[in-house]
XYZ file of C-alpha atoms in Angstrom:
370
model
C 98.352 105.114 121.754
C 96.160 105.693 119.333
C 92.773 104.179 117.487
C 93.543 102.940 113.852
C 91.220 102.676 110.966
C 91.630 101.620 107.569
C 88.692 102.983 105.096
C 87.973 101.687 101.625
C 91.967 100.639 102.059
C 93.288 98.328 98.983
C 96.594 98.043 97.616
C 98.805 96.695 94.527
C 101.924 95.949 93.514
C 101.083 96.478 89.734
C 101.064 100.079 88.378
C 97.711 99.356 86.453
C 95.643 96.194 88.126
C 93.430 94.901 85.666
C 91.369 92.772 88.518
C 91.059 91.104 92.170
C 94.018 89.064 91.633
C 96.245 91.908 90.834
C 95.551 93.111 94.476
C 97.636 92.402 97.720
C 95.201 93.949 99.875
C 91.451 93.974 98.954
C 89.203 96.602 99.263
C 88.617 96.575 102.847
C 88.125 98.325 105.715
C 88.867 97.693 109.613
C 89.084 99.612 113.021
C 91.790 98.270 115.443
C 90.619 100.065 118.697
C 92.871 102.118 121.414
C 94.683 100.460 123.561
C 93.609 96.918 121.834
C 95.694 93.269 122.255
C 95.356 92.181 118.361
C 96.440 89.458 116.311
C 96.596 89.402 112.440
C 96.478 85.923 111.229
C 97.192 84.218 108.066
C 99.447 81.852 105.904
C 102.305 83.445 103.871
C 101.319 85.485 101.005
C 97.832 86.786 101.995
C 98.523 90.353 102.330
C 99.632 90.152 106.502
C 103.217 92.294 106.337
C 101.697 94.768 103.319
C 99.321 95.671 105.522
C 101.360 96.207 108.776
C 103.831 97.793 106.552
C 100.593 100.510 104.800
C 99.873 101.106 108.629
C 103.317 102.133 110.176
C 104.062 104.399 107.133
C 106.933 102.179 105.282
C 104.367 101.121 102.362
C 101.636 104.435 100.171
C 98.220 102.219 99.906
C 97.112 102.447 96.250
C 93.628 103.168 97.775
C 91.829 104.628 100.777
C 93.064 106.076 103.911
C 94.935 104.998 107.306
C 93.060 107.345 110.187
C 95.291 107.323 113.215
C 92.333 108.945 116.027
C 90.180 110.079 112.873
C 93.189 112.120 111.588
C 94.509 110.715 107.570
C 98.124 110.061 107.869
C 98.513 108.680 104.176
C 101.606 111.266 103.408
C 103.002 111.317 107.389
C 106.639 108.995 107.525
C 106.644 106.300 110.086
C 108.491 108.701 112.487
C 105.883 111.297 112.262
C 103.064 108.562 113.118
C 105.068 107.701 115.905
C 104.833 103.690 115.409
C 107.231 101.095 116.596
C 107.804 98.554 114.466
C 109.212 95.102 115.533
C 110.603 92.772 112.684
C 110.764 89.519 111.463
C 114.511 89.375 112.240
C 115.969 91.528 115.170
C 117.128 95.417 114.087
C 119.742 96.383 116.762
C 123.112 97.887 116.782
C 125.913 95.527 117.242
C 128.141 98.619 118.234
C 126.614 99.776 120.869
C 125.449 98.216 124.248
C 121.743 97.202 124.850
C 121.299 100.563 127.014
C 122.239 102.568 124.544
C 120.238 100.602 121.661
C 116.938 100.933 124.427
C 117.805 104.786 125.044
C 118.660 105.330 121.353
C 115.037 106.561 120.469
C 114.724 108.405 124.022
C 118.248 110.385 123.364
C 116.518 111.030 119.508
C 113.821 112.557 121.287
C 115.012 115.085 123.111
C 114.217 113.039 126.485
C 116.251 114.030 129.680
C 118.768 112.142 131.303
C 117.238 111.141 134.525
C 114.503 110.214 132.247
C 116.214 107.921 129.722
C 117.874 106.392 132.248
C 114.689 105.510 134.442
C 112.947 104.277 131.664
C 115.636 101.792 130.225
C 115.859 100.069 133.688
C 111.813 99.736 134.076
C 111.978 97.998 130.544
C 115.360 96.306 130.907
C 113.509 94.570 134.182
C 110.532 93.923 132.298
C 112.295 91.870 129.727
C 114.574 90.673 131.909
C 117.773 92.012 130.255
C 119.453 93.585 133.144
C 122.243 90.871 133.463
C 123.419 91.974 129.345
C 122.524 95.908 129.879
C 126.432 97.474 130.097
C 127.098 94.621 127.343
C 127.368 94.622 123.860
C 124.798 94.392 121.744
C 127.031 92.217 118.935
C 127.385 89.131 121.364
C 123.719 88.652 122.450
C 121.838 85.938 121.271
C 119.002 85.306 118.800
C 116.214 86.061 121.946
C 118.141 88.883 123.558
C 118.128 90.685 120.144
C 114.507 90.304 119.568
C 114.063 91.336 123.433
C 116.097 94.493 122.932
C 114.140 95.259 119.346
C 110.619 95.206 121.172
C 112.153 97.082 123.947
C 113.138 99.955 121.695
C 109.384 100.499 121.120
C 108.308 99.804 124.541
C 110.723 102.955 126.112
C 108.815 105.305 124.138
C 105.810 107.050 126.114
C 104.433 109.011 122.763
C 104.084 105.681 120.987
C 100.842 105.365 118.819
C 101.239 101.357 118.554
C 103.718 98.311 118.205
C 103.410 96.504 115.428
C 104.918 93.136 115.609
C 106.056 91.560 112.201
C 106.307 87.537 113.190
C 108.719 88.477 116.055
C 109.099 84.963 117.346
C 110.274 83.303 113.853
C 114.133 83.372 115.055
C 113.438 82.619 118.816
C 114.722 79.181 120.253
C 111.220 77.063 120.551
C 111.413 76.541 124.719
C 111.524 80.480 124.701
C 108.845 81.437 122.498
C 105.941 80.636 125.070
C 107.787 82.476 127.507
C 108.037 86.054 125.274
C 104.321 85.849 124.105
C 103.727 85.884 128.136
C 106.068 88.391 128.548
C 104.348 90.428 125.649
C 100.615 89.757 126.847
C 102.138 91.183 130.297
C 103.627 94.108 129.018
C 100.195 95.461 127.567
C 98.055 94.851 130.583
C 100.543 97.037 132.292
C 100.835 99.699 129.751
C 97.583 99.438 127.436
C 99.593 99.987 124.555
C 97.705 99.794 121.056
C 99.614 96.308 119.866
C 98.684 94.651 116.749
C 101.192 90.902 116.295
C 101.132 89.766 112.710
C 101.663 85.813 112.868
C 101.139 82.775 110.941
C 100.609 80.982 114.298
C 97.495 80.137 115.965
C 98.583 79.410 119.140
C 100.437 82.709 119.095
C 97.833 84.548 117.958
C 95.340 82.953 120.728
C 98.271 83.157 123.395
C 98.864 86.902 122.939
C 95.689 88.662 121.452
C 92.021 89.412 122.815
C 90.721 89.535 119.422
C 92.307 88.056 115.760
C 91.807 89.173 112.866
C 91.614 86.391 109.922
C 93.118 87.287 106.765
C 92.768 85.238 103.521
C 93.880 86.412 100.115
C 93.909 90.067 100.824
C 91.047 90.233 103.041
C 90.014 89.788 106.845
C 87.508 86.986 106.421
C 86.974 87.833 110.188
C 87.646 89.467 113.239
C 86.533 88.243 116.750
C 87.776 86.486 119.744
C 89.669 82.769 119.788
C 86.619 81.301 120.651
C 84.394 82.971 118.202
C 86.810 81.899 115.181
C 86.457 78.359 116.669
C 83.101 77.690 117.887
C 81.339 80.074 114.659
C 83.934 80.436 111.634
C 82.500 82.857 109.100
C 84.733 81.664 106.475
C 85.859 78.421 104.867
C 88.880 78.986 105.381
C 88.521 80.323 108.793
C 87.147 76.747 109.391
C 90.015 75.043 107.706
C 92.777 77.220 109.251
C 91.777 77.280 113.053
C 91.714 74.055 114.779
C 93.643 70.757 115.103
C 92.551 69.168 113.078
C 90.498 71.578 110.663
C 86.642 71.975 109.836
C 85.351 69.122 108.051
C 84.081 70.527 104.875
C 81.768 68.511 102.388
C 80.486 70.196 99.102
C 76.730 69.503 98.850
C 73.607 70.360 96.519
C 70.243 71.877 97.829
C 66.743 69.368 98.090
C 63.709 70.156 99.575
C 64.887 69.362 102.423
C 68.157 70.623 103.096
C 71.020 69.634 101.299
C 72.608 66.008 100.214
C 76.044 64.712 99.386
C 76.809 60.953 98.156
C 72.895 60.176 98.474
C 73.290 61.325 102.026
C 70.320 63.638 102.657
C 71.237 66.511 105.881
C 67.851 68.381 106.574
C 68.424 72.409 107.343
C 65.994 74.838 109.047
C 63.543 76.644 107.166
C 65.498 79.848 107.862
C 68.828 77.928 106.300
C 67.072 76.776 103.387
C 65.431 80.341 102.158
C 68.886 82.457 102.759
C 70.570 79.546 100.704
C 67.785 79.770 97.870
C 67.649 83.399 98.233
C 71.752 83.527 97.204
C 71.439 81.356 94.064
C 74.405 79.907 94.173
C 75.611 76.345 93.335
C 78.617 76.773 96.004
C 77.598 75.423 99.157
C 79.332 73.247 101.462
C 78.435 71.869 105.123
C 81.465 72.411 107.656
C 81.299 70.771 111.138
C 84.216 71.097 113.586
C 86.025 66.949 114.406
C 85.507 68.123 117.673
C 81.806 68.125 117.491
C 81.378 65.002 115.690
C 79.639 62.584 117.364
C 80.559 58.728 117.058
C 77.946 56.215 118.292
C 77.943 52.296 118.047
C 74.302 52.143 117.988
C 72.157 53.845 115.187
C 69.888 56.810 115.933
C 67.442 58.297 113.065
C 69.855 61.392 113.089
C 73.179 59.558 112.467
C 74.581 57.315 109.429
C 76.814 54.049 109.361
C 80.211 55.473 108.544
C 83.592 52.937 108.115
C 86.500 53.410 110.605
C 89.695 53.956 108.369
C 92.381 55.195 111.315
C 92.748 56.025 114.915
C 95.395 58.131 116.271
C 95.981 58.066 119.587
C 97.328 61.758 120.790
C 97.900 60.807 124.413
C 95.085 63.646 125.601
C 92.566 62.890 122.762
C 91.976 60.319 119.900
C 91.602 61.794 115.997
C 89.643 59.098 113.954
C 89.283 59.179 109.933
C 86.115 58.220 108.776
C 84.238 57.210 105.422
C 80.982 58.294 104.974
C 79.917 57.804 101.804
C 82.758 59.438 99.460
C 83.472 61.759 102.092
C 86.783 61.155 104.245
C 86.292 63.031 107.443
C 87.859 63.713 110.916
C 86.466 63.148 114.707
C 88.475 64.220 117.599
C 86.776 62.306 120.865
C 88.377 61.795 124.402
C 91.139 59.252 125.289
C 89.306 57.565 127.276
C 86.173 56.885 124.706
C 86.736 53.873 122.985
C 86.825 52.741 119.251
C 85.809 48.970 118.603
C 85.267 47.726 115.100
C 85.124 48.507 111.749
C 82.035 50.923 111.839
C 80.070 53.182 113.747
C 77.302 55.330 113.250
C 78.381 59.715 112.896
C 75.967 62.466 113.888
C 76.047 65.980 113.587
C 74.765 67.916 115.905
C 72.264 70.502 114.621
C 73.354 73.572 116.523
C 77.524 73.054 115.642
C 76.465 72.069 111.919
C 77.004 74.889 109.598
C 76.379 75.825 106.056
C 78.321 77.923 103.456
C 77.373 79.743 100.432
C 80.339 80.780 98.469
C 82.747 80.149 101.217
C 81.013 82.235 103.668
C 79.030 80.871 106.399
C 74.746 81.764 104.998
C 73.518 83.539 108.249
C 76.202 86.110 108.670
C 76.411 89.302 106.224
C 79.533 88.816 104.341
C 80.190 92.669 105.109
C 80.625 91.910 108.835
C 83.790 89.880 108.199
C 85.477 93.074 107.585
C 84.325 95.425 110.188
């Protein structure tokens, strides 16, 4: 396994980029650490698979370097870095049988017999394949495929990583909680290096120990499920984890804090001198519907808001709100009740935050890509 760093690391598709939009990746730079559980989240088109594809050697960066253990490996081929990459759809070899597609890179190598043979039947077991091992390859289904594809990096002892390219797109939806087990399994045992690309949340929470958030062609943050939830750095970060999303109201700065739809939210004094200290006219509050807090009587920290829709969710309740111009959502338990056309909403201080220019004002915008 091996420690992986990307420094000053951009990339673009255009032989002469004229700006930031010309740019899959962004100027960036990011360590995934030895022996690390990783997730690399985002929606379609932010720069997820050009990335995984720069690290395992399949794609030159137009900029910076890929360290594998503080060695560059810019010019090395995706054999020579030793990576195992698993795809979107499942690579095997109808022709052969699934022990020979799991030994194929052990027979490559050089590996004895006894070895190959060992080691196939540890990860046949592991992913549960034994019953199709002496069968075909060409009459497995969707799942088995997949299985045997991340098996064909798992056999290998010299690997660096496994780099999983949204491996669970083609798997049958009653199995797919089941594999991300199986794969969360596999590197506590073997403390493999594994970085999962996924558009998925709930994969990327189910299978990683820390996620890294990308957003047009940069990691807007790295840190742990609960960090991305309970302290977004980013808009977007906000808007992307959680069901439902971050509220997020654009606002303008008084005296006192900031005010939207003569609604007037006071801020700290340390809020209100690093937003005055940036300058800038973007600024938005984002609080979390889970952290929204519905009251029938009035309180000098809440304001009457109108009730537009309750959906009941069997475990929990998500209720729209107007306040002011501002539509917004609350998620509250089942068993809290909503009576009524209006109610008073209240943020609470220390789950209220503030953004200038998407990113959240008392975080350095340099430590959501490190």
């Amino acid at each position: 396994m091996a420690e992986i760093q990307l420094k000053s690391l951009a990339h673009s598709y255009s032989r002469h980029p004229e700006g930031p939009g010309d740019y899959a990746i962004r100027q960036m730079s990011h360590t995934w650490h030895k022996g690390g559980a990783y997730a690399l989240l985002g929606p379609s088109g932010c720069g997820k698979t050009t990335m995984l594809n720069i690290i395992s050697g399949l794609l030159a960066p137009s900029e910076g370097d890929v360290m594998f253990d503080n060695v560059r490996v810019n010019e090395l081929s995706p054999k020579d870095r030793n990576i195992a990459q698993v795809f979107q759809f499942p690579v095997v070899y109808d022709s052969m049988t699934v022990f020979d597609n799991l030994a194929f890179p052990l027979k490559n190598a050089g590996i004895p017999k006894a070895r190959i043979e060992a080691k196939v039947e540890e990860i046949a077991a592991i992913l549960e394949l034994e019953p199709v091992l002496r069968k075909k390859a060409k009459g497995l289904t969707a799942d088995e495929k997949q299985k045997v594809s991340m098996g064909r990096g798992l056999v290998r002892d010299d690997v660096s990583a496994i780099l999983f390219d949204e491996p669970l797109t083609v798997i049958d939806p009653q199995l797919k909680w089941k594999l991300r087990r199986k794969l969360k399994q596999i590197h506590e045992q073997f403390n493999i290096t594994m970085v999962y690309v996924t558009h998925d949340q709930l994969e990327a929470s189910t299978f990683a120990d820390k996620i890294a958030v990308m957003y047009d062609g940069q990691i807007v943050q790295f840190g742990t499920p609960r960090e991305l939830f309970e302290r977004p750095n980013h808009t977007f970060v906000g808007f992307f984890i959680g069901s439902p999303g971050m509220n997020l109201i654009d606002v303008s700065v008084t005296e006192q804090g900031v005010r939207f739809d003569d609604i007037d939210v006071p801020l700290d004094d340390g809020q209100k001198q690093r937003i005055a200290a940036t300058g800038s006219s973007n600024i938005k509050l984002g609080i979390r519907p889970e952290f929204v807090q519905l009251t029938a009587a009035p309180a000098d920290d809440t304001w009457p808001c109108r009730i537009l829709d309750v959906e009941d969710l069997g475990t929990y309740k998500i209720v729209t709100l107007q306040l002011g111009e501002q539509r917004l959502k609350a998620r509250i338990d089942e068993d809290q009740m909503i009576s009524g056309d209006t109610l008073h909403v209240g943020f609470p201080r220390q789950w209220l935050k503030v953004y200038v220019d998407e990113f959240l004002v008392d975080e350095q915008t340099e430590e959501a890509q490190s």
